[in-house]
XYZ file of C-alpha atoms in Angstrom:
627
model
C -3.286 -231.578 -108.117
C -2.929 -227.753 -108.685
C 0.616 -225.947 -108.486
C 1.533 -223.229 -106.103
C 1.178 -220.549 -109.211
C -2.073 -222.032 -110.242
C -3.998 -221.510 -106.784
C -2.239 -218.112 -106.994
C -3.486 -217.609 -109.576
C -7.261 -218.769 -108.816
C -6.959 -216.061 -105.604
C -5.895 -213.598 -107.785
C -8.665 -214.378 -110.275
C -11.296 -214.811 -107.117
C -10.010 -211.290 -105.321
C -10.961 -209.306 -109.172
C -13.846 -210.557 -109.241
C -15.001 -209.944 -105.702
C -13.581 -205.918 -106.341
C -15.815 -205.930 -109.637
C -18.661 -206.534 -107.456
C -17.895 -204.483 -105.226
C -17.383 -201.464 -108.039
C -20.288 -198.948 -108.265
C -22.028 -199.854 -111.691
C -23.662 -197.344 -114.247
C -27.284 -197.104 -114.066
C -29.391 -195.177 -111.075
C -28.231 -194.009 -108.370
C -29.734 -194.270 -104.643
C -30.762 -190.552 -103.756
C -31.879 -190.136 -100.098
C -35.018 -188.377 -98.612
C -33.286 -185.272 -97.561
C -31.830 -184.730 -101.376
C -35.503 -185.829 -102.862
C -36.775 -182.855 -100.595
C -34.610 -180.281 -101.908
C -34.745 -181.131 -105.054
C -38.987 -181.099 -104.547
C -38.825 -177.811 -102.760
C -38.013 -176.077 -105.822
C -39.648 -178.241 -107.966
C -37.080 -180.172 -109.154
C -35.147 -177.379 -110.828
C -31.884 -177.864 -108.057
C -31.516 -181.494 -109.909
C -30.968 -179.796 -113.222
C -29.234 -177.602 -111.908
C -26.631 -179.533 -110.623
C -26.323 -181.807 -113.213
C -25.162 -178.778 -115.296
C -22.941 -177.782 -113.133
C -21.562 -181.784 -113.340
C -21.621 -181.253 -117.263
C -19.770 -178.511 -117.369
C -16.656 -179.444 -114.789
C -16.482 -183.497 -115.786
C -17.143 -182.888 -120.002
C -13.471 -181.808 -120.131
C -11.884 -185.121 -119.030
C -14.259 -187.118 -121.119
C -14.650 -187.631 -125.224
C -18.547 -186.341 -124.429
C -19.654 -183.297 -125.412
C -21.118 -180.946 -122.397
C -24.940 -181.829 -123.866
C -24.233 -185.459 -123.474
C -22.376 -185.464 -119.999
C -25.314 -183.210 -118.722
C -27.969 -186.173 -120.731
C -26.218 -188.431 -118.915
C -26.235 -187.217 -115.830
C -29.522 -186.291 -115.549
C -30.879 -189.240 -116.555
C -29.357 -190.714 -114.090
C -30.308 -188.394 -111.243
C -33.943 -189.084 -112.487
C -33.684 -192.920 -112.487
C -32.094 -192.514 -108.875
C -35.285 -190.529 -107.998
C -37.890 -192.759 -109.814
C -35.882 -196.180 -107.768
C -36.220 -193.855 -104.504
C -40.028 -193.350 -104.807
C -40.628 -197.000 -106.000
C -39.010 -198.502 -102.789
C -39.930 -195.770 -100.216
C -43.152 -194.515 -101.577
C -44.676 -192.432 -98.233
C -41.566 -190.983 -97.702
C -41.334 -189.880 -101.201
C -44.928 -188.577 -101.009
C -44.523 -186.734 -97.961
C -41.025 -185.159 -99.166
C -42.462 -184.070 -102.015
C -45.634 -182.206 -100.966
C -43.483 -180.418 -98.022
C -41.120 -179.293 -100.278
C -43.738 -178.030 -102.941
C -45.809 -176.271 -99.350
C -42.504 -174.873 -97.964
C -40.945 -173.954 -101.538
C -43.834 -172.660 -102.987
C -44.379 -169.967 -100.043
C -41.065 -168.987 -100.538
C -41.704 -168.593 -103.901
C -44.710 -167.010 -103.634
C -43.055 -164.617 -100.930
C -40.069 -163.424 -103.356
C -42.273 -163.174 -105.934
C -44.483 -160.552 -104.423
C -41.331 -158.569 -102.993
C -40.120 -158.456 -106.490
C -43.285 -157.488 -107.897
C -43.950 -154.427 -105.244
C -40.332 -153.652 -106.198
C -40.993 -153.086 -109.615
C -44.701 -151.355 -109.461
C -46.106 -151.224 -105.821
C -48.357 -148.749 -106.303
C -50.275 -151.532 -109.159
C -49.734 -154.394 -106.830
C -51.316 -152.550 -103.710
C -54.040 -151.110 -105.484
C -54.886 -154.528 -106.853
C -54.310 -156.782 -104.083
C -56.459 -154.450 -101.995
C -59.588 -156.359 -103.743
C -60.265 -159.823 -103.591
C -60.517 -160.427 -106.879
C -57.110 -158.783 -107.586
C -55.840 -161.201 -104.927
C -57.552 -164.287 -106.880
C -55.489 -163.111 -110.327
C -52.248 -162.979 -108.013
C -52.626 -166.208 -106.990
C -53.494 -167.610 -110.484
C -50.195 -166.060 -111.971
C -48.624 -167.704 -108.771
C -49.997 -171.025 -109.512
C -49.120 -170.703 -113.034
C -45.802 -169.879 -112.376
C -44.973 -172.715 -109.976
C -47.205 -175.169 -112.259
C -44.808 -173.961 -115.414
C -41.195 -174.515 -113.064
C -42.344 -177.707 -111.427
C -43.833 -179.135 -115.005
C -39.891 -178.063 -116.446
C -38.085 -179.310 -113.215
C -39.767 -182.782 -113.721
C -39.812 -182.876 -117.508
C -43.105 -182.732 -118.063
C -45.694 -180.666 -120.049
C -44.622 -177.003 -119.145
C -48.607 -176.286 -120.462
C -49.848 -178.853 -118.871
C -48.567 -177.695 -115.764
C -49.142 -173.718 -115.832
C -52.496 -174.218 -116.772
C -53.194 -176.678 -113.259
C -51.063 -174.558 -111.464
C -53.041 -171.618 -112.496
C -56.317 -173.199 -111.619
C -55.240 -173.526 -108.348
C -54.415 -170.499 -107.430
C -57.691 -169.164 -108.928
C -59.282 -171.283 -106.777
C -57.217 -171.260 -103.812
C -58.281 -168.004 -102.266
C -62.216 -168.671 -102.475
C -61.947 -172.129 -100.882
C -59.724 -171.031 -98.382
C -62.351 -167.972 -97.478
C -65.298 -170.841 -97.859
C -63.565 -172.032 -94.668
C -63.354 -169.286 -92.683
C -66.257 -168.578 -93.151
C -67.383 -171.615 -91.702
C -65.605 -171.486 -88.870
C -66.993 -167.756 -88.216
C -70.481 -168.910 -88.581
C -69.776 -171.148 -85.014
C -69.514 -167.613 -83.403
C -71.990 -166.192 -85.395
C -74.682 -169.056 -84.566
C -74.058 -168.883 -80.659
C -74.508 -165.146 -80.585
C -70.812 -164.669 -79.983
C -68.392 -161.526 -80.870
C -65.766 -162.478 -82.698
C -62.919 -159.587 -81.765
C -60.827 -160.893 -83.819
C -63.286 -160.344 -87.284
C -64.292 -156.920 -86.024
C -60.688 -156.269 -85.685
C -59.648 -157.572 -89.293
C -62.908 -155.800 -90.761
C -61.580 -152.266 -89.246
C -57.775 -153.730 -90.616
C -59.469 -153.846 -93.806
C -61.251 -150.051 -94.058
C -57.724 -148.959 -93.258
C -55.950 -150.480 -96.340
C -59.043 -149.174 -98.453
C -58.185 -145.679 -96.769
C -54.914 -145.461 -98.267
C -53.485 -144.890 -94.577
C -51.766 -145.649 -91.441
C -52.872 -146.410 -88.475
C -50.703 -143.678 -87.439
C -52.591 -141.229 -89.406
C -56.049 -141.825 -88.896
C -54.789 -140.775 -84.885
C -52.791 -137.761 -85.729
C -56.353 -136.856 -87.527
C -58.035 -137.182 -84.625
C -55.452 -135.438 -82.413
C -55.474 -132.755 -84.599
C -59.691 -132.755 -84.471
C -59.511 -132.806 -81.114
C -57.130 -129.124 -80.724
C -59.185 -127.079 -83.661
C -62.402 -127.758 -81.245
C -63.869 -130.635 -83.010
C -63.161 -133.753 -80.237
C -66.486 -135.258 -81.431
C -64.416 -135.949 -85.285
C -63.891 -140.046 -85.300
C -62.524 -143.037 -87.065
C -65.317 -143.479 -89.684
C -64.752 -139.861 -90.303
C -61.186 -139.907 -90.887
C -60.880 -143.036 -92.830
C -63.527 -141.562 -95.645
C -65.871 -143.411 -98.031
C -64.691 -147.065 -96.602
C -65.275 -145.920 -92.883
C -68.419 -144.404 -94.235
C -69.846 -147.488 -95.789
C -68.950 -149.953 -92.989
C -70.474 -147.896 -90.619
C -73.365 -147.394 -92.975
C -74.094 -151.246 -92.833
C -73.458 -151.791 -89.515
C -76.260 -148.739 -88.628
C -78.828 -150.246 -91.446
C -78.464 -153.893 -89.278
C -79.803 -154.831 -86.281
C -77.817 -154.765 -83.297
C -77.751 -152.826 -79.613
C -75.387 -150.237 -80.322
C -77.455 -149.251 -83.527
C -78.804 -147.006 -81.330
C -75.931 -145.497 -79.589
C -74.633 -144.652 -83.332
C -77.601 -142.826 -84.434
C -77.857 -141.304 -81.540
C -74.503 -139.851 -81.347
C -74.058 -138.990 -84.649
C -77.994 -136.969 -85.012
C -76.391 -134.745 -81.709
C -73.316 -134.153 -83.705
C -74.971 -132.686 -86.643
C -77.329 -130.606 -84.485
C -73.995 -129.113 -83.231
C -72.679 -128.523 -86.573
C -73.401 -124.845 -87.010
C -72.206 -123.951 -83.034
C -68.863 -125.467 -84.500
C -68.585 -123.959 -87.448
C -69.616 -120.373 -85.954
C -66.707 -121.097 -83.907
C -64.622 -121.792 -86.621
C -65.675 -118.885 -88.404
C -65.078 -116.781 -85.151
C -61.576 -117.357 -84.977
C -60.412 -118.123 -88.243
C -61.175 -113.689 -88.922
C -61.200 -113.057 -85.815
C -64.089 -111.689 -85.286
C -65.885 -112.462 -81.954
C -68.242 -109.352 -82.248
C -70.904 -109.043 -85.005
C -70.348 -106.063 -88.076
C -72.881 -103.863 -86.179
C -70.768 -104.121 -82.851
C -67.511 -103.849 -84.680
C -68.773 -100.590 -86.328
C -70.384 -99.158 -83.324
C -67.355 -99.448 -81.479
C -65.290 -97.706 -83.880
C -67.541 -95.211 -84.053
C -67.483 -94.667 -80.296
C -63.895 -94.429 -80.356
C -63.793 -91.895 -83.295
C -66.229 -89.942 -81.366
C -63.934 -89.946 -77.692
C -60.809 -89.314 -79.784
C -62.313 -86.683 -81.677
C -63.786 -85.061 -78.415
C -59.407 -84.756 -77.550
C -58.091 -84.172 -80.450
C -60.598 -81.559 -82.104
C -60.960 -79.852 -77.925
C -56.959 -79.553 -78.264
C -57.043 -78.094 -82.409
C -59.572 -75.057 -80.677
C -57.535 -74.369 -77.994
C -54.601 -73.899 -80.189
C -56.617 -72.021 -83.125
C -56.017 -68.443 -84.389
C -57.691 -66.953 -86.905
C -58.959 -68.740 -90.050
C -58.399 -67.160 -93.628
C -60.510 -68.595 -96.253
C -59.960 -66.583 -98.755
C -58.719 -69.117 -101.045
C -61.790 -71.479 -100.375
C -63.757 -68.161 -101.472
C -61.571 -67.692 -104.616
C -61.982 -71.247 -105.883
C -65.980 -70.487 -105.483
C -65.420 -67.331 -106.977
C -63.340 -68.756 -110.160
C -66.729 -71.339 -110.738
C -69.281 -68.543 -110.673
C -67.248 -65.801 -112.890
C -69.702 -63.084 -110.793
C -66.827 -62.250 -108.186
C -69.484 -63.215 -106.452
C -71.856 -61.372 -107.133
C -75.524 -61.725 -107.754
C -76.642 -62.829 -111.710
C -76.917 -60.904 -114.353
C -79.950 -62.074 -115.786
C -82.909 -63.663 -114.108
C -81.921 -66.896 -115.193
C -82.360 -68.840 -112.283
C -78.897 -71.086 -110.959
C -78.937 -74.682 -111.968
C -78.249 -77.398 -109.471
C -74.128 -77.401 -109.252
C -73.956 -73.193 -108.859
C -76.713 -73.080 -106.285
C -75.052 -75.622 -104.471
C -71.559 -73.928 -105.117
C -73.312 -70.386 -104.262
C -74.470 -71.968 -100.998
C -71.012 -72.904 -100.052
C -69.705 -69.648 -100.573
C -72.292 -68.244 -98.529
C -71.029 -70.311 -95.472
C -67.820 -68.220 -96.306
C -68.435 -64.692 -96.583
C -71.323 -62.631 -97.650
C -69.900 -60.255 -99.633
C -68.945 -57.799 -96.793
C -66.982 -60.181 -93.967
C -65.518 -63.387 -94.085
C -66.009 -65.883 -91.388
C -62.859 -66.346 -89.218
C -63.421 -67.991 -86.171
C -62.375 -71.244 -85.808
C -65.110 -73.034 -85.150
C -67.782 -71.591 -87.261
C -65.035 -72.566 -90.470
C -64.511 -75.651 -88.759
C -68.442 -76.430 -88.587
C -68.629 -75.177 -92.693
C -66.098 -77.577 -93.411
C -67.700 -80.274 -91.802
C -70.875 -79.436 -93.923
C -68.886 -79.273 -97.215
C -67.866 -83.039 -95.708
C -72.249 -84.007 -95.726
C -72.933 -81.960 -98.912
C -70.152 -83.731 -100.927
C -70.741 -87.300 -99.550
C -74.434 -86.885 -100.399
C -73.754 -84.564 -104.084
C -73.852 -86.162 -107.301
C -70.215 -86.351 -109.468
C -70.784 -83.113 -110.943
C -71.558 -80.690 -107.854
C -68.753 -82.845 -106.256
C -66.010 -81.901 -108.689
C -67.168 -78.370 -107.693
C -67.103 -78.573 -104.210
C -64.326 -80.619 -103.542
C -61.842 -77.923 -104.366
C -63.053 -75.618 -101.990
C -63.676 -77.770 -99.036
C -59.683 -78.684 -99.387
C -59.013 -75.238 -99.504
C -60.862 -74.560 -96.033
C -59.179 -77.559 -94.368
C -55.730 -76.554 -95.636
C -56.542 -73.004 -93.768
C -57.844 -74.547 -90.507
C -54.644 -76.512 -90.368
C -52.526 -73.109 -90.777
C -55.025 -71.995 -87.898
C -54.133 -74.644 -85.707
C -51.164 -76.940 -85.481
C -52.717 -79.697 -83.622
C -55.871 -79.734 -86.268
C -54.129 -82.070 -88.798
C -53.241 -84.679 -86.715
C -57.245 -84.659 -85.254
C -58.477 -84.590 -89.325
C -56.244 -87.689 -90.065
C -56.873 -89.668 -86.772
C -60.807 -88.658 -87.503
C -60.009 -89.829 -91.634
C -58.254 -92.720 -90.514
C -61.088 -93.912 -88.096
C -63.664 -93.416 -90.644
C -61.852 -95.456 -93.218
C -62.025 -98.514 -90.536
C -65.948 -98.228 -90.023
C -66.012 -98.387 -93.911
C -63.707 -100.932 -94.047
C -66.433 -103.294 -92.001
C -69.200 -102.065 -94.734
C -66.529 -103.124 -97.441
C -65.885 -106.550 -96.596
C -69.765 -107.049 -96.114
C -70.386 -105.886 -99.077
C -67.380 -108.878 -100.892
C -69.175 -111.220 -99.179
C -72.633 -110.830 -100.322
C -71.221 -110.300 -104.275
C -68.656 -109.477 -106.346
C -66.158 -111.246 -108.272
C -63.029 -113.007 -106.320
C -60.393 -110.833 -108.337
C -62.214 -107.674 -107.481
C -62.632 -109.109 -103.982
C -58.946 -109.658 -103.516
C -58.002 -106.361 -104.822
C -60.171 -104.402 -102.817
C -58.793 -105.997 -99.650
C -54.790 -105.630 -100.955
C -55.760 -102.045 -100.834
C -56.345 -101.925 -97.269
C -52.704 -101.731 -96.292
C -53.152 -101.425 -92.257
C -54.214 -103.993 -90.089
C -57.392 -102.120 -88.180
C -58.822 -101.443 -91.613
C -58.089 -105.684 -92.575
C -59.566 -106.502 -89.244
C -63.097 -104.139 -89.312
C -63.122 -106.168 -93.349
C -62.900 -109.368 -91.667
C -65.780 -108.478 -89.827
C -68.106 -107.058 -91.762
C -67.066 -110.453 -94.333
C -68.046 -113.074 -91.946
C -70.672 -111.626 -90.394
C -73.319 -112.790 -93.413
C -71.209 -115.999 -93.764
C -72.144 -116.339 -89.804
C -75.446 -115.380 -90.017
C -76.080 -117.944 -92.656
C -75.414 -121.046 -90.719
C -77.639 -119.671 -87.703
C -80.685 -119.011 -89.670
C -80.682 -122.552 -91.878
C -83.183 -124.740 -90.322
C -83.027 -128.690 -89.890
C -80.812 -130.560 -87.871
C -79.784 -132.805 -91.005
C -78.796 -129.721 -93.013
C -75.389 -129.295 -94.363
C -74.255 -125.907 -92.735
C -70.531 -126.189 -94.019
C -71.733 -127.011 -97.904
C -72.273 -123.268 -98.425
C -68.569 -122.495 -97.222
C -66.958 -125.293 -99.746
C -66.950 -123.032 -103.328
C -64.450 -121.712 -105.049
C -65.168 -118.401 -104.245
C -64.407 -119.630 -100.474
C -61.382 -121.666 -101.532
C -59.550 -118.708 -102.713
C -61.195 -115.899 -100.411
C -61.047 -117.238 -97.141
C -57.211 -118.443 -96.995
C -56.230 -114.726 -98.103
C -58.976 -112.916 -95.587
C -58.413 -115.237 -92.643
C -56.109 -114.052 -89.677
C -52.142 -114.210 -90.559
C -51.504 -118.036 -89.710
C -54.977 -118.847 -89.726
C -56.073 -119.819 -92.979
C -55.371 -123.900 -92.796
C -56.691 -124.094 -89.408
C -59.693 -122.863 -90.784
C -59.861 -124.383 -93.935
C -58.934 -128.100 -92.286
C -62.110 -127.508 -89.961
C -64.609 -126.990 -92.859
C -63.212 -129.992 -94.581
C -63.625 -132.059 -91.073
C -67.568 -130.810 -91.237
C -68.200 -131.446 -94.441
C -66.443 -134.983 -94.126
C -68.707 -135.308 -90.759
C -71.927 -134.448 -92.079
C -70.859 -137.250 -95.299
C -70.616 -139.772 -92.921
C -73.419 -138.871 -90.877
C -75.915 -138.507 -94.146
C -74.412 -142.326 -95.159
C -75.278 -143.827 -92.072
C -78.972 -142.168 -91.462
C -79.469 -140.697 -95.030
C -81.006 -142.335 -98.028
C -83.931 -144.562 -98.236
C -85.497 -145.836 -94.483
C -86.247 -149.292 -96.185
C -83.162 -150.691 -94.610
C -83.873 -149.442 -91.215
C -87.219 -150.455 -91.440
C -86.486 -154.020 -92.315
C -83.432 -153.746 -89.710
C -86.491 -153.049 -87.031
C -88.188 -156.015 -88.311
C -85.403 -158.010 -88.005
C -85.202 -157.023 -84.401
C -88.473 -157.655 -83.181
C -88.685 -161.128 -85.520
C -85.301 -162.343 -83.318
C -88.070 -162.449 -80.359
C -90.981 -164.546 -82.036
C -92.103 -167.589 -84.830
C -92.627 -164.324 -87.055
C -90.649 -166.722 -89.879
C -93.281 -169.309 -89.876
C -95.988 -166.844 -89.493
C -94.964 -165.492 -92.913
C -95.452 -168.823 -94.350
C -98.296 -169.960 -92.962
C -100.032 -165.992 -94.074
C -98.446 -166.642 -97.633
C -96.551 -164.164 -97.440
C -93.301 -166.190 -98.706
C -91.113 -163.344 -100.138
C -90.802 -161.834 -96.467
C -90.167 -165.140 -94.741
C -87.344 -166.130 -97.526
C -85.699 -162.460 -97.300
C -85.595 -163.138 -93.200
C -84.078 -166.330 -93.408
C -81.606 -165.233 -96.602
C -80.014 -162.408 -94.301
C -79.926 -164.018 -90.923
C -78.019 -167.017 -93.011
C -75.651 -164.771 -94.657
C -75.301 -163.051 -91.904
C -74.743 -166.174 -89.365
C -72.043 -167.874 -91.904
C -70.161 -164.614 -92.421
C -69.409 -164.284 -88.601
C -71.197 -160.530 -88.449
C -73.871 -161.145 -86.032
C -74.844 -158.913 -83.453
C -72.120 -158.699 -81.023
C -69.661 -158.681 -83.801
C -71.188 -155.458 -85.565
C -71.337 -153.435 -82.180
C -67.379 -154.436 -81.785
C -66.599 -152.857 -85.255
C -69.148 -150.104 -84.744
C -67.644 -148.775 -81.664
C -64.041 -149.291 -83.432
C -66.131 -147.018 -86.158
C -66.960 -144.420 -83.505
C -63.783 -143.943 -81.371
C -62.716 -140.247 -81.308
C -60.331 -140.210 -78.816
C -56.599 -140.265 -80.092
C -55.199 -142.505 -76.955
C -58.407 -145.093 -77.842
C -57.709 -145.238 -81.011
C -54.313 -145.864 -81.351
C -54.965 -148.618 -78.936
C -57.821 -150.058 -81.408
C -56.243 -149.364 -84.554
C -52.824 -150.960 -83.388
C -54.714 -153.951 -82.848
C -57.079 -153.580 -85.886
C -53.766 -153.932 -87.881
C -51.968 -156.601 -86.294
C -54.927 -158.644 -86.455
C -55.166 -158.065 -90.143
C -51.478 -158.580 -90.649
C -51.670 -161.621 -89.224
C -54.776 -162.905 -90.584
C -53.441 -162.230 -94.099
C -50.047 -163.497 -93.660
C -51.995 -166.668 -92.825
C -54.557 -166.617 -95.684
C -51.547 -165.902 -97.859
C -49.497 -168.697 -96.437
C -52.376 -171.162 -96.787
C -53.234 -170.047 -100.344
C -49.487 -170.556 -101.457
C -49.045 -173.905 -99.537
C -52.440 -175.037 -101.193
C -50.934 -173.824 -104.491
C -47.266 -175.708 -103.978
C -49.864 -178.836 -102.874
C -51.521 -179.115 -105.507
C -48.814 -178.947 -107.975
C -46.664 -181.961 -105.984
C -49.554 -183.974 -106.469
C -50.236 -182.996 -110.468
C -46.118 -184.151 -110.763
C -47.117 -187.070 -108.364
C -49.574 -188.250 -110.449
C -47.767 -187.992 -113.907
């Protein structure tokens, strides 16, 4: 029979036992689901991590190094894993491939921030294209592949290169399916707003702008005198080619397009007249503007010259005689010889004679005023050498009328002045029709006041105007003529003060116009021709017809578009959604459609992007799933 101390003992012995049972033994570790997750959500990478971080605190207080402690310790973190997914293998599974969805578009996110950080004019000019897209994803895949491969120490190679296959492949089989689900809409004959609205989302981002500019565009359009400038127009070559396909198509408001945008053309030169008009502003032809100067010289000479009499005294031209005189060397009088008088001293005798005839000297005021006026024709019509001659003596009589008469200079230079505008008009005519642009430009800096600028203007633009009116064809190009680089230098500096980019931004909206216009109806009719087809075929067997006639290339070029067509979601009703999207010119309108346009796209991508990166984290749980 045992002692007290021996069954004392056998507790004691019993009670260590039972506590070295109950002591936590070396070897894995139970991990639960929500731990598995995190650690899966950035594939496996937080499990290293924090095994380091063990290492690095516990390797102190031990005799292992910090490379065995961390060894240790994540070996055992990775047995505790591989015992979690061997007993609870569908919650495992499902941890695993919502962490890699969830982590990988977080992933995916902050690496796209980063990258537009660093170069974001490269990554938006590459993921504007689809294919630039598909080589985004493919880094993405590789990227996650490569981290969730090192998380789970596997392959790192092995991994990028999956990873990167899936992201190549993401994008296309993602589009594959929305395409399919267009192609319901497309099959019934329904619109599908929401298509048309990403389509016009997507000619935007080719634009290069915002919503918000495309509308100040048109607002601005719409107060130079050109309401009927529209979305196409103002979002350039991508506007220009969607609208081109959607006119070359079939479809109801095919019409309505053509239509419209034949009557805007027509209108071109009426616009551009306009333009023209007010940019110089000249309203009235060079002919009007010149005969109305001249009127007004006329009336103000009928004052001014009726005031100069009725102040005159006598005239003394003398001098005038004297500078005659000192050409002939005669003192007047007849020649010595009969030699007869070459050109320049018969004209210079003739002058004289107006003066005096060797006896009297004229000294009324108006007969020297009417000889002075004739010096004026001779002179203007003489060649350089009798106008050398002449012009002395002609000055000389005009500086005696004004002694005669004080009001007589101020009628000469309002008279001078007047006749410089009325040349002024021939002058600018004249730069438009040739010369260089230097000589151009200097000739106008010399006109230093501003009713000599204005008759220049006129008599500039009036050939400029009367080109556009007399160019035939209602498909012509009226504002091609007015985009050289003559025009690009002359017309800012000519225009009215303030006027010059008004102008200039309304011959760039008609050339951009008349682009648009010749990309939609230009070019080969083959398209619209088959388009017509197309139209009447929706209406009749016309399919099997070709077939049973033989005629097999037309039947399988009907059914090839109407398929493509039908799967990509663009039927009829769709087209006519983007085409009047295409077509809106009104500011308020488009804001509203544009808005929408890029809300729609935003979300549609954010969702295309979300599904791409969640089928890229997917695919990569199950490559670690399956090693």
């Amino acid at each position: 029979m045992a002692t007290k101390e021996e069954a004392r003992r056998e507790l004691a012995r019993r009670e260590l036992e039972r506590r070295r049972a109950d002591k936590p033994q070396a070897g894995p570790q139970p991990v639960d689901a929500s731990t598995v997750f995190v650690d899966e959500m950035l594939f496996g990478l937080p499990g290293k991590a924090a095994a380091g971080v063990n290492a690095l605190v516990r390797a102190p207080f031990t005799d292992k190094t910090i490379g065995e402690e961390y060894d240790a310790l994540r070996n055992q973190y990775k047995a505790g894993r591989e015992q979690y997914a061997e007993e609870n293998p569908i919650a495992n599974t499902a941890a695993t491939l919502g962490g890699a969805v969830y982590g990988g578009g977080a992933t995916g996110n902050l690496a796209l921030k980063g990258a537009q950080a660093v170069a974001p004019g490269i990554v938006n000019k590459v993921g504007s294209y689809f294919a630039g897209k598909m080589l985004g994803d493919a880094a993405l895949g590789a990227g996650q592949g490569a981290a969730a491969a090192y998380g789970h120490d596997d392959d790192i190679g092995m991994g990028a290169l999956a990873g990167g296959v899936a992201g190549g492949l993401a994008r296309p089989v993602i589009a594959a399916g929305g395409a399919v689900l267009n192609s319901v809409g497309g099959l019934v004959g329904i619109g599908n707003q929401g298509r048309s609205r990403t389509a016009v989302a997507e000619a935007i981002a080719r634009s290069g702008k915002s919503a918000d500019d495309i509308v100040d565009d048109l607002a601005r359009a719409g107060a130079d005198g050109q309401d009927v400038y529209t979305v196409a127009d103002s979002l350039g070559n991508p506007g220009q080619r969607m609208l081109s396909g959607i006119v070359r198509s079939p479809g109801d408001y095919r019409a309505v397009v053509v239509e419209n945008l034949s009557r805007r053309q027509a209108g071109q030169g009426r616009r551009l007249q306009n333009a023209l008009e007010e940019g110089f502003g000249a309203p009235q032809t060079a002919a009007q503007t010149e005969a109305a100067l001249t009127a007004l010289r006329s009336a103000d000479a009928s004052v001014n010259y009726g005031a100069a009499r009725a102040a005159a005294g006598a005239v003394d031209p003398t001098a005038a005689i004297s500078k005659a005189d000192d050409f002939l060397g005669t003192g007047g009088s007849l020649p010595l010889t009969n030699i007869a008088d070459d050109s320049v001293e018969g004209t210079v005798r003739r002058a004289r004679a107006m003066l005096t005839d060797g006896q009297n000297i004229v000294s009324d005021f108006d007969t020297a005023m009417r000889t002075k006026i004739e010096l004026d024709s001779m002179i203007e019509r003489a060649n350089p050498a009798i106008q050398r001659q002449l012009i002395p003596i002609r000055n000389e009589l005009d500086n005696a009328l004004e002694k005669a008469s004080a009001p007589y200079a101020q009628a000469r230079n309002t008279f001078r002045r007047q006749s410089q505008d009325i040349e002024a008009a021939n002058i600018g005519r004249q730069a438009a029709k040739a010369g260089r642009v230097e000589d151009n430009l200097a000739t106008f800096n010399q006109l230093t006041r501003p009713e000599q600028q204005a008759a220049f203007r006129s008599g500039y633009v009036d050939p400029q105007i009367a080109a556009i009116q007399n160019t035939a064809g209602p498909m012509t190009n009226r504002a091609r003529p007015l985009i050289t680089d003559a025009t690009q230098i002359e017309f800012p500096a000519f225009a009215q003060p303030g006027k010059a980019p008004q102008l200039m931004d309304r011959i760039a909206r008609e050339q951009r116009m008349f682009e648009t216009a010749n990309a939609a109806l230009g070019g080969s009719k083959t398209a619209d021709n088959l388009s017509d087809i197309m139209d009447v075929q929706g209406f009749d067997p016309s399919m099997l017809g070709a077939l049973a006639t033989g005629n097999f290339k037309g039947a399988a070029l009907q059914g090839l578009t109407r398929a493509v067509q039908s799967v990509q979601g663009r039927n009829t009703q769709t087209r006519d959604m983007i085409a009047k999207a295409l077509m809106t010119s009104s500011p308020q309108a488009a804001k509203t459609v544009l808005d929408q346009a890029v809300k729609q796209g935003q979300i549609s991508a954010e969702v295309r992007n979300a599904i791409v990166r969640s089928l890229i984290g997917t695919t990569n749980a199950v490559t670690a799933l399956a090693n």
